[in-house]
mmCIF file of C-alpha atoms in Angstrom:
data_model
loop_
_atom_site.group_PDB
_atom_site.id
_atom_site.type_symbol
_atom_site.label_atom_id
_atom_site.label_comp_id
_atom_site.label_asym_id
_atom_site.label_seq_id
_atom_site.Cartn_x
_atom_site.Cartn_y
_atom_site.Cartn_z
ATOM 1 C CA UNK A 1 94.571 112.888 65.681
ATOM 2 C CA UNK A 2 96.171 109.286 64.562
ATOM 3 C CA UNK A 3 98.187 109.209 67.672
ATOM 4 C CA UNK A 4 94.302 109.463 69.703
ATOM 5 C CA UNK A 5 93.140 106.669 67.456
ATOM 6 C CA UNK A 6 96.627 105.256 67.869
ATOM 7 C CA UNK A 7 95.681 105.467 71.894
ATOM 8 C CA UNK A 8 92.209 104.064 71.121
ATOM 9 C CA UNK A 9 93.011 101.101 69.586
ATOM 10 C CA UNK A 10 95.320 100.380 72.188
ATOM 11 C CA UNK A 11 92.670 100.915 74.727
ATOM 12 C CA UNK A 12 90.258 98.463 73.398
ATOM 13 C CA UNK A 13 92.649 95.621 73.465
ATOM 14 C CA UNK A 14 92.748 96.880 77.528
ATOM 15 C CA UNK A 15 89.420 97.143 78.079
ATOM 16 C CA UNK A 16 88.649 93.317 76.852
ATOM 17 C CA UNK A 17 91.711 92.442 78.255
ATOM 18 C CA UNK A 18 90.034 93.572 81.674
ATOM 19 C CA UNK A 19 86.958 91.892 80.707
ATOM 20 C CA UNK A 20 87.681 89.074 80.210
ATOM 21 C CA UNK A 21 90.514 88.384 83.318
ATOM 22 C CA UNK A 22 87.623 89.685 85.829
ATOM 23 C CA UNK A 23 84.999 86.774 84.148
ATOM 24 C CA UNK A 24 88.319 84.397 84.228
ATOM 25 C CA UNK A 25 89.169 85.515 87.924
ATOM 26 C CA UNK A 26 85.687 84.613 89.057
ATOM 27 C CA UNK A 27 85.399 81.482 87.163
ATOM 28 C CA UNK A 28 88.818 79.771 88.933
ATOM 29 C CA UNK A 29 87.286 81.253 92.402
ATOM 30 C CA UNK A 30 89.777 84.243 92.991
ATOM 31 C CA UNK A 31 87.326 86.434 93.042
ATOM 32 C CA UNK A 32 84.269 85.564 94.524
ATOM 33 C CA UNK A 33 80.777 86.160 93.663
ATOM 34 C CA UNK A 34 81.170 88.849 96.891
ATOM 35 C CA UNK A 35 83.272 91.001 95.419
ATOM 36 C CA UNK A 36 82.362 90.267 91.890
ATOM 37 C CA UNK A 37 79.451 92.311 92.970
ATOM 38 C CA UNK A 38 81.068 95.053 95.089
ATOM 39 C CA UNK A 39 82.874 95.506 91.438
ATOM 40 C CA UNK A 40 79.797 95.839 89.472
ATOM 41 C CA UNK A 41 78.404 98.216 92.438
ATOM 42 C CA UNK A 42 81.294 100.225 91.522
ATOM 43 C CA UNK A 43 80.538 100.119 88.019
ATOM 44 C CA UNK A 44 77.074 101.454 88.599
ATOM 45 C CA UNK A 45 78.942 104.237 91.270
ATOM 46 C CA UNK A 46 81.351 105.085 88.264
ATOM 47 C CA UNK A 47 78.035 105.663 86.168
ATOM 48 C CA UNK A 48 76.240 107.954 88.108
ATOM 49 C CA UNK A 49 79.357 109.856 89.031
ATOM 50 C CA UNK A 50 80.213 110.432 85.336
ATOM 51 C CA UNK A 51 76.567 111.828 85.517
ATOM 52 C CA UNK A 52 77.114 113.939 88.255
ATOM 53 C CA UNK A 53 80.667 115.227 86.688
ATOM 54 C CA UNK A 54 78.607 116.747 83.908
ATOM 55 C CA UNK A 55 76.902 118.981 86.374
ATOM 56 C CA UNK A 56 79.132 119.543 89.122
ATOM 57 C CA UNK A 57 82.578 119.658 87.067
ATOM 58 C CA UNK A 58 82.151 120.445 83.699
ATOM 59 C CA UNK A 59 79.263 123.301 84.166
ATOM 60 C CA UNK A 60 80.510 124.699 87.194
ATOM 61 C CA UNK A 61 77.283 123.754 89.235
ATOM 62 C CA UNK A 62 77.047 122.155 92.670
ATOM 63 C CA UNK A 63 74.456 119.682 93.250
ATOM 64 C CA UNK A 64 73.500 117.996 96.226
ATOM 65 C CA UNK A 65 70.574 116.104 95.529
ATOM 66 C CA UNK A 66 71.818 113.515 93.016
ATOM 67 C CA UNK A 67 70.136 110.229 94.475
ATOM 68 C CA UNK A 68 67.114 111.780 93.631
ATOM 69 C CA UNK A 69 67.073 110.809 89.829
ATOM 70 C CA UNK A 70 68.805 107.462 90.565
ATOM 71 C CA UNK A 71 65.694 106.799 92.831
ATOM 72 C CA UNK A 72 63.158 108.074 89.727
ATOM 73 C CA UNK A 73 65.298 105.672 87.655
ATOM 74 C CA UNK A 74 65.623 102.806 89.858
ATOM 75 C CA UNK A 75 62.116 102.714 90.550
ATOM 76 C CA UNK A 76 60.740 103.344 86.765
ATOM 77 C CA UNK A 77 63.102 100.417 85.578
ATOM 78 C CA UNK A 78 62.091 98.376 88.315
ATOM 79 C CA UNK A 79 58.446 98.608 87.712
ATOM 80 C CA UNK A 80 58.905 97.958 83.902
ATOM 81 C CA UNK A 81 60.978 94.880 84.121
ATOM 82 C CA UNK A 82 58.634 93.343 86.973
ATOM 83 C CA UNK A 83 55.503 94.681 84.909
ATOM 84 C CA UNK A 84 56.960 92.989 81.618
ATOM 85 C CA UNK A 85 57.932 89.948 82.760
ATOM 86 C CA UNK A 86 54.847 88.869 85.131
ATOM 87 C CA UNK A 87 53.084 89.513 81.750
ATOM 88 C CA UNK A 88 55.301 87.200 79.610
ATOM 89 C CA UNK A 89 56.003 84.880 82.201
ATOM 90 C CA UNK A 90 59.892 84.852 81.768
ATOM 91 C CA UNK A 91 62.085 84.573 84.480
ATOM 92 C CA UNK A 92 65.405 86.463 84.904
ATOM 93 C CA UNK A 93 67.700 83.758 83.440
ATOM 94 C CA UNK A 94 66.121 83.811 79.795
ATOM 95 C CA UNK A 95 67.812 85.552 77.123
ATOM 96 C CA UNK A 96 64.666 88.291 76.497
ATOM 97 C CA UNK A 97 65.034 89.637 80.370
ATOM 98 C CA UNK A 98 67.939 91.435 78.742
ATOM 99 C CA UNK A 99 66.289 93.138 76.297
ATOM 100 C CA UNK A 100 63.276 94.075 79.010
ATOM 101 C CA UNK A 101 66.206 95.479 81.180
ATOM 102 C CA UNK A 102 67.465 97.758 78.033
ATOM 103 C CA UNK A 103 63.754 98.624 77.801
ATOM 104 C CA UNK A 104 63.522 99.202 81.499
ATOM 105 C CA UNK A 105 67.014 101.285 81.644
ATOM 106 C CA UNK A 106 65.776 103.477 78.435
ATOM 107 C CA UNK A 107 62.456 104.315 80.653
ATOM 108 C CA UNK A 108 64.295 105.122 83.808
ATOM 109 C CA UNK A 109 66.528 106.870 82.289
ATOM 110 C CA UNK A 110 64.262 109.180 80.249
ATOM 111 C CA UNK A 111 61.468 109.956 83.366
ATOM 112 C CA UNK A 112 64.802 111.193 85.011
ATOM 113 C CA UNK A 113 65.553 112.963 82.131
ATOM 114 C CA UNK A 114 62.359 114.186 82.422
ATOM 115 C CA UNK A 115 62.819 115.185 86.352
ATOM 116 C CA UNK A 116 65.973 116.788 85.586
ATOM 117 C CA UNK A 117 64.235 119.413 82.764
ATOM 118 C CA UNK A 118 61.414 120.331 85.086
ATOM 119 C CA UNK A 119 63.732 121.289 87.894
ATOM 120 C CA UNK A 120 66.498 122.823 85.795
ATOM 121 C CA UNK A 121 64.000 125.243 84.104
ATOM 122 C CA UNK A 122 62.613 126.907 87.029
ATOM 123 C CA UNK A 123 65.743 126.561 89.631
ATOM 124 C CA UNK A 124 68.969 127.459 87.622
ATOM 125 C CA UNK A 125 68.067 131.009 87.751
ATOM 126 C CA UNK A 126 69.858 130.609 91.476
ATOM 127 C CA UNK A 127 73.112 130.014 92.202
ATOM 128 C CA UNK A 128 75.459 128.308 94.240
ATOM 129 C CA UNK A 129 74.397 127.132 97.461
ATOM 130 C CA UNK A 130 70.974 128.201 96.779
ATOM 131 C CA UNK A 131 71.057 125.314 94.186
ATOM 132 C CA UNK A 132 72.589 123.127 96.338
ATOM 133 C CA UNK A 133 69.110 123.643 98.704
ATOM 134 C CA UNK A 134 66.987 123.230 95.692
ATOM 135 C CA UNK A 135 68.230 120.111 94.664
ATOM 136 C CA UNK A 136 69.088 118.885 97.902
ATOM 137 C CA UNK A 137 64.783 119.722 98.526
ATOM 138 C CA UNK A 138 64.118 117.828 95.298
ATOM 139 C CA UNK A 139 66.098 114.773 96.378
ATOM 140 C CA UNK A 140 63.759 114.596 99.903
ATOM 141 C CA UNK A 141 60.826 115.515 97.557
ATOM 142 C CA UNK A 142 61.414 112.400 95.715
ATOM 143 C CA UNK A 143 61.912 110.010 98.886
ATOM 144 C CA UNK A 144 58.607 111.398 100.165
ATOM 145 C CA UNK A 145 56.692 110.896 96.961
ATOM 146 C CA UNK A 146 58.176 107.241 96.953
ATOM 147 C CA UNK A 147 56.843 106.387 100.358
ATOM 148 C CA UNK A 148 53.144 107.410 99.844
ATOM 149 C CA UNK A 149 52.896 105.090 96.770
ATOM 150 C CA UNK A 150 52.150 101.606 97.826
ATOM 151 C CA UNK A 151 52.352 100.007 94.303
ATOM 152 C CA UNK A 152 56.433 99.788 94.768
ATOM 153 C CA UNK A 153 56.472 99.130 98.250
ATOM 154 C CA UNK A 154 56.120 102.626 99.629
ATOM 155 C CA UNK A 155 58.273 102.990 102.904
ATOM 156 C CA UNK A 156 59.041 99.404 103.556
ATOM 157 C CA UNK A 157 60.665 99.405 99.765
ATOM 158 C CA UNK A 158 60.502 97.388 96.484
ATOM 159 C CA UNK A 159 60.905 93.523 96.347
ATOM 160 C CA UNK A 160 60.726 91.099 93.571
ATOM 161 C CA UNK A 161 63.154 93.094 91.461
ATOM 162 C CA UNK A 162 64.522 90.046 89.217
ATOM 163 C CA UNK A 163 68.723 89.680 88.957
ATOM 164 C CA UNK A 164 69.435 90.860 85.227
ATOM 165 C CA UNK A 165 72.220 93.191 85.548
ATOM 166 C CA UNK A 166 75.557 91.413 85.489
ATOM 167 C CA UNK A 167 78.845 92.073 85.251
ATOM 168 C CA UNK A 168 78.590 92.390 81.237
ATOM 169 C CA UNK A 169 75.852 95.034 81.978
ATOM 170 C CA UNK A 170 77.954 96.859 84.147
ATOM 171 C CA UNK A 171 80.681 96.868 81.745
ATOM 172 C CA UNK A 172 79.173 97.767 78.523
ATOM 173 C CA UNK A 173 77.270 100.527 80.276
ATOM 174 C CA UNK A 174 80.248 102.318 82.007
ATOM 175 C CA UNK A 175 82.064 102.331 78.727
ATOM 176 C CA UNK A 176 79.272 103.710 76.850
ATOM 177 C CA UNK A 177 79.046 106.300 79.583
ATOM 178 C CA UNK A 178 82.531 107.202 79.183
ATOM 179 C CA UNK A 179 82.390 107.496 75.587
ATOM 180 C CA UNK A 180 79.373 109.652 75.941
ATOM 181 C CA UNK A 181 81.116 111.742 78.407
ATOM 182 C CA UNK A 182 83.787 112.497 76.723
ATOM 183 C CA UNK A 183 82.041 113.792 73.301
ATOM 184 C CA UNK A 184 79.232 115.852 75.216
ATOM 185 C CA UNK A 185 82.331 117.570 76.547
ATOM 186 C CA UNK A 186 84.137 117.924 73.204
ATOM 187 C CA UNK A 187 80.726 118.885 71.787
ATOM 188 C CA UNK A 188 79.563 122.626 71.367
ATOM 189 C CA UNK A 189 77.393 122.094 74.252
ATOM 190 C CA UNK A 190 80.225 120.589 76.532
ATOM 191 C CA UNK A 191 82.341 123.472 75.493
ATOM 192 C CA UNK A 192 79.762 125.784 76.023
ATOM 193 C CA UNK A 193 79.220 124.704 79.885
ATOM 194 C CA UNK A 194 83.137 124.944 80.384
ATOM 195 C CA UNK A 195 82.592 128.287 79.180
ATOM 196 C CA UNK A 196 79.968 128.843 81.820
ATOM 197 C CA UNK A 197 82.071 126.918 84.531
ATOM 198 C CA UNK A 198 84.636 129.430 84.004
ATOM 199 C CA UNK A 199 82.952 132.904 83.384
ATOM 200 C CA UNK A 200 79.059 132.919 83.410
ATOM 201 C CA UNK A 201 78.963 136.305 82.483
ATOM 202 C CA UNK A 202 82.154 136.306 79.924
ATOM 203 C CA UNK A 203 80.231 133.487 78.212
ATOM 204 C CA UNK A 204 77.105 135.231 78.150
ATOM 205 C CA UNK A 205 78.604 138.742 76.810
ATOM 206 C CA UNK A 206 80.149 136.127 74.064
ATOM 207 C CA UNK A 207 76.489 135.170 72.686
ATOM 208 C CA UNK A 208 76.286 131.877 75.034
ATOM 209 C CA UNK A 209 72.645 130.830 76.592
ATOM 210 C CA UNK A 210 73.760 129.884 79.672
ATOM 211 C CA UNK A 211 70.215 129.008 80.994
ATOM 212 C CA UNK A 212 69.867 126.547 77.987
ATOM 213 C CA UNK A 213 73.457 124.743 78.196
ATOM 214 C CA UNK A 214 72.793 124.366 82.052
ATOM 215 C CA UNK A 215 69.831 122.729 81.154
ATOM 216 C CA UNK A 216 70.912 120.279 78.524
ATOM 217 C CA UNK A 217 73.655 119.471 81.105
ATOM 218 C CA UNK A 218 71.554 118.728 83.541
ATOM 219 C CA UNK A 219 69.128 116.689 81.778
ATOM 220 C CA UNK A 220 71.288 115.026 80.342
ATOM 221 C CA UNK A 221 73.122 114.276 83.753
ATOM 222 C CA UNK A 222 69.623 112.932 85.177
ATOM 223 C CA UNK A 223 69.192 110.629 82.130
ATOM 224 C CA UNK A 224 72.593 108.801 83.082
ATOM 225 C CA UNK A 225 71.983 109.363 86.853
ATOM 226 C CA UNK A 226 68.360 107.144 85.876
ATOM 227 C CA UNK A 227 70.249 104.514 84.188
ATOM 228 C CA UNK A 228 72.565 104.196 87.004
ATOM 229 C CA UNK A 229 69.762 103.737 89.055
ATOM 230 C CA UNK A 230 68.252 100.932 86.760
ATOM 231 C CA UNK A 231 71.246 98.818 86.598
ATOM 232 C CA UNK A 232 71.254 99.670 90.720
ATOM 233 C CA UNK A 233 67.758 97.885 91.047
ATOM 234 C CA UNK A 234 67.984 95.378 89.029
ATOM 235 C CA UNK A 235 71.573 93.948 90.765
ATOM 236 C CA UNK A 236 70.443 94.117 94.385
ATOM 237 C CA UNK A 237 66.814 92.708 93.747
ATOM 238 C CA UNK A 238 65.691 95.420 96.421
ATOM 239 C CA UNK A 239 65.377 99.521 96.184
ATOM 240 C CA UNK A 240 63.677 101.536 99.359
ATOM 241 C CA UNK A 241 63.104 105.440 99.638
ATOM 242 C CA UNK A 242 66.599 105.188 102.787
ATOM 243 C CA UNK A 243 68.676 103.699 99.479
ATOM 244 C CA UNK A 244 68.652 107.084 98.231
ATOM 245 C CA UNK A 245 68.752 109.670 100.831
ATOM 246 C CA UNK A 246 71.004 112.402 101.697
ATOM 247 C CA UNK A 247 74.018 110.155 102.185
ATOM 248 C CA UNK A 248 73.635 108.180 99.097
ATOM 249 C CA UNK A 249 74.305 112.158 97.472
ATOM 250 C CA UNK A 250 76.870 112.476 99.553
ATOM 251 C CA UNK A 251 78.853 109.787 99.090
ATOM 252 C CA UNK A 252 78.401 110.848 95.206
ATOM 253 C CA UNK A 253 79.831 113.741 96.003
ATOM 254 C CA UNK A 254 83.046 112.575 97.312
ATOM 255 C CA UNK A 255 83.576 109.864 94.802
ATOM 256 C CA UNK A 256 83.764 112.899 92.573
ATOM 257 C CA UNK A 257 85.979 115.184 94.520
ATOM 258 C CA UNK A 258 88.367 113.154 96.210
ATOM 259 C CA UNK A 259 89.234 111.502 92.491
ATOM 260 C CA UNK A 260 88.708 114.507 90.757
ATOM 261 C CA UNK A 261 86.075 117.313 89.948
ATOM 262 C CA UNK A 262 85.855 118.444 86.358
ATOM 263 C CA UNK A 263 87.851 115.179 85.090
ATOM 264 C CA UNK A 264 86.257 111.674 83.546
ATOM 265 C CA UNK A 265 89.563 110.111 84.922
ATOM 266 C CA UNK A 266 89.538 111.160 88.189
ATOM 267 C CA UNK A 267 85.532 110.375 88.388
ATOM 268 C CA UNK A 268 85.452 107.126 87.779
ATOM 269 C CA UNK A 269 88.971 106.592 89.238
ATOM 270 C CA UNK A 270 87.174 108.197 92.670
ATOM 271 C CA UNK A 271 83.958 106.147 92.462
ATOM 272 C CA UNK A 272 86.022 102.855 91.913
ATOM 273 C CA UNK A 273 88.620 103.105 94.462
ATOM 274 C CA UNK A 274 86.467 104.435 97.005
ATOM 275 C CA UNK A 275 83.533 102.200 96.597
ATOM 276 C CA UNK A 276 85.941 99.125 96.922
ATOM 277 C CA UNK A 277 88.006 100.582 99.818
ATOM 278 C CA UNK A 278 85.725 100.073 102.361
ATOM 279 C CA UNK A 279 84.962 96.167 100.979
ATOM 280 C CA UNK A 280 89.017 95.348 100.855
ATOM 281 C CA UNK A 281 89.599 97.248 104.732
ATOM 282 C CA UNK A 282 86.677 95.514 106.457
ATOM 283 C CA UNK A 283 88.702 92.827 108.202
ATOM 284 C CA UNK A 284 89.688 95.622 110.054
ATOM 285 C CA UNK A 285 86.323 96.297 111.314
ATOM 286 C CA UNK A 286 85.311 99.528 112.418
ATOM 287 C CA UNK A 287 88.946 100.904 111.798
ATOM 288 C CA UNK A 288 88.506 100.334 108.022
ATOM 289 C CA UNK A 289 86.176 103.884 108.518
ATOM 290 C CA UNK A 290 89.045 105.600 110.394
ATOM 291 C CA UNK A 291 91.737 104.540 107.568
ATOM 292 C CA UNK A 292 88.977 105.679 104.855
ATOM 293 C CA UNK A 293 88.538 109.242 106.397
ATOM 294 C CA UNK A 294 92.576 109.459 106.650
ATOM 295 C CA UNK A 295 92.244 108.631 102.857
ATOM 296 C CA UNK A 296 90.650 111.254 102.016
ATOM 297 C CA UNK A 297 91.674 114.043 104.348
ATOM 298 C CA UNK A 298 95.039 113.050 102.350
ATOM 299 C CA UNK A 299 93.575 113.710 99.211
ATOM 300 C CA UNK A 300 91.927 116.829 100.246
ATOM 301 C CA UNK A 301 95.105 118.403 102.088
ATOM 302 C CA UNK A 302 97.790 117.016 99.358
ATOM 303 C CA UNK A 303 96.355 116.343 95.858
ATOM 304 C CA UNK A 304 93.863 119.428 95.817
ATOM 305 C CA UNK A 305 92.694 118.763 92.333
ATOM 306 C CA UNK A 306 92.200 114.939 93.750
ATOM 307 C CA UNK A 307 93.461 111.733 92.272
ATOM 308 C CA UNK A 308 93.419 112.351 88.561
ATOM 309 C CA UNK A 309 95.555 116.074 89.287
ATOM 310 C CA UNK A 310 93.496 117.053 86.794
ATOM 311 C CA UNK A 311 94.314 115.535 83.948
ATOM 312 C CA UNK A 312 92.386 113.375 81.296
ATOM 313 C CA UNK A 313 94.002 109.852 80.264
ATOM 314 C CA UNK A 314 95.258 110.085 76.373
ATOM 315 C CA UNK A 315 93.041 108.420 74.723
ATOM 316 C CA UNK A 316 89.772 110.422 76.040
ATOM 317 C CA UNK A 317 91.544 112.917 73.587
ATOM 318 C CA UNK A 318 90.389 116.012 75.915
ATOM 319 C CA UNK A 319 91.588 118.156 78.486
ATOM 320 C CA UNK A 320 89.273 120.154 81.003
ATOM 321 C CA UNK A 321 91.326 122.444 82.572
ATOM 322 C CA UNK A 322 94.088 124.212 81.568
ATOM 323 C CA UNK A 323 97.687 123.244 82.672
ATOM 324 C CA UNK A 324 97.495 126.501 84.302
ATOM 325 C CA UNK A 325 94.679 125.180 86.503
ATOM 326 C CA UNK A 326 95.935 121.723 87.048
ATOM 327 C CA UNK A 327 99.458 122.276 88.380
ATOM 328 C CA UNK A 328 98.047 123.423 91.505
ATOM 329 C CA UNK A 329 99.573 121.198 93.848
ATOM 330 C CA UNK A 330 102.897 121.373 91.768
ATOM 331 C CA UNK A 331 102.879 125.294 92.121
ATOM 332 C CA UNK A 332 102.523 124.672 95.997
ATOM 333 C CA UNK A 333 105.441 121.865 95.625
ATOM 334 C CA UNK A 334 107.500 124.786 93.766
ATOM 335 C CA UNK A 335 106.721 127.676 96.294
ATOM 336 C CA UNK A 336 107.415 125.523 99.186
ATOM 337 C CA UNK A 337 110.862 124.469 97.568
ATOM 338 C CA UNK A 338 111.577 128.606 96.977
ATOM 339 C CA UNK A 339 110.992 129.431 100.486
ATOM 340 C CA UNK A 340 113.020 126.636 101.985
ATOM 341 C CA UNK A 341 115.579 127.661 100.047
ATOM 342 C CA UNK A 342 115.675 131.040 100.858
#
């Protein structure tokens, strides 16, 4: 335990190191207001992948339709803040537009919440890819809803979203995300859905609800995936029902698998490096898309358990999966070695 706090300590110091060299980088003009953004887009990716980790990795679920609650969220904040301040007559650049964007993230965050319970209840009597349809229905349910509402824009999306979120935003929110991560996984109930992850009916026969821990997890998921969405909206000034459609999921989805399922390393580490991949290859044009695709076939064919291997860094203080379960790709290494030998 004192070498964790040992680790935590340490990690602190790191984490405002990194703070403050990014706002010092931008300041001297090394890093541009460009890509100052594409980092605090990959903050918000790193967010809503931690939120789809809890569902996907640590329960042993597989959903597909994870834009849909960053929409709910997006679109809740967004009509808060631009309800809020068109009342008070602020503009984006005084100091209370950042506590109407806390108010505005906490409201997005629980109607997603909110989503997340009514579908869970009803839909996690069916498994697998049956799931995967649900969700993936409620996700298109969601974009269709959007459209028909004129009040935020309906088809042709939402303008007028003011510019709160910044990079201190960003930052403070991804930590707190981690943090919360990592005890809802040490937590009965994050122990409980590993349980479930590995043997549904083991953890059942052992006294475990697994209908009730799949639904905390996913609520709980949706209420992250919501304030994702918020801090989405409110740095791009513009949301439509396209910004959250099947692809948007998608690319969720491989953030988390290519940097690795199950893991709070390997999900942020996915959603950062592969949301600023793209951004650092495009002087290559279209061929930046080839390289990325090469990038990941690599990490499917070679590091199975993706970037992370499946393992936690120390100072999270947990482990996921078993080293049993991570030493895949070193097992394969091993085998490979035995046969050449022979």
């Amino acid at each position: 335990m004192s070498r964790v706090k040992g680790w935590m300590k340490r990690e602190y110091l790191i984490f405002i190191g990194l703070y403050l060299l990014v706002l010092i980088l931008n300041y001297t003009g090394v890093i541009n207001n460009y890509l100052l953004q594409v980092i605090m887009l990959a903050g918000v990716n790193i967010i809503v992948t931690l939120s789809l980790n809890l569902v996907n990795g640590v329960t042993g679920l597989f959903s597909i339709g994870h834009a849909g609650f960053m929409a709910v969220g997006a679109y809740v904040a967004a009509v808060i803040s631009t309800t809020l301040m068109s009342a008070l007559e602020i503009s984006s650049k005084d100091f209370l537009a950042n506590g109407i964007l806390l108010l505005a993230l906490i409201g997005g965050g629980l109607v997603a919440a909110g989503g997340g319970f009514l579908i869970a209840r009803p839909t996690l009597k069916v498994k697998g890819d049956y799931l995967a349809i649900v969700t993936l229905g409620f996700g298109e349910i969601i974009r269709s809803v959007i459209r028909l509402i004129d009040y935020v824009g309906g088809a042709r999306g939402m303008i007028g979203i003011p510019k709160i979120t910044n990079f201190t935003w960003v930052f403070l929110v991804v930590l707190l995300a981690v943090y919360l991560s990592r005890n809802f996984i040490k937590s009965t109930y994050g122990r409980s859905c590993l349980a479930i992850r590995e043997n549904e009916i083991a953890a059942e026969a052992m006294g475990t609800d697994a209908r009730k821990y799949k639904t905390i997890a996913f609520t709980f998921s949706a209420f992250w995936a919501g304030i994702g969405g918020g801090l989405f909206a409110h740095l791009l000034m513009f949301i439509s029902p396209d910004t959250f459609a099947y692809s948007k999921s998608t690319d969720l989805l491989v953030y988390l698998y290519a940097g690795g399922v199950g893991t709070i390393t390997g999900a942020a580490a996915g959603a950062f490096l592969m949301t600023l991949l793209p951004e650092l290859l495009r002087f290559l044009d279209d061929w930046r898309l080839v390289i990325y695709a090469l990038v990941l076939l690599y990490v499917i064919i070679w590091r199975p358990y993706g970037i992370s291997g499946g393992r936690e860094l120390k100072f999270l203080g947990i482990q996921t999966f078993t080293g049993k379960d991570r030493s895949l790709w070193s097992r394969l290494r091993k085998r490979k070695k035995e046969a050449t030998q022979r």
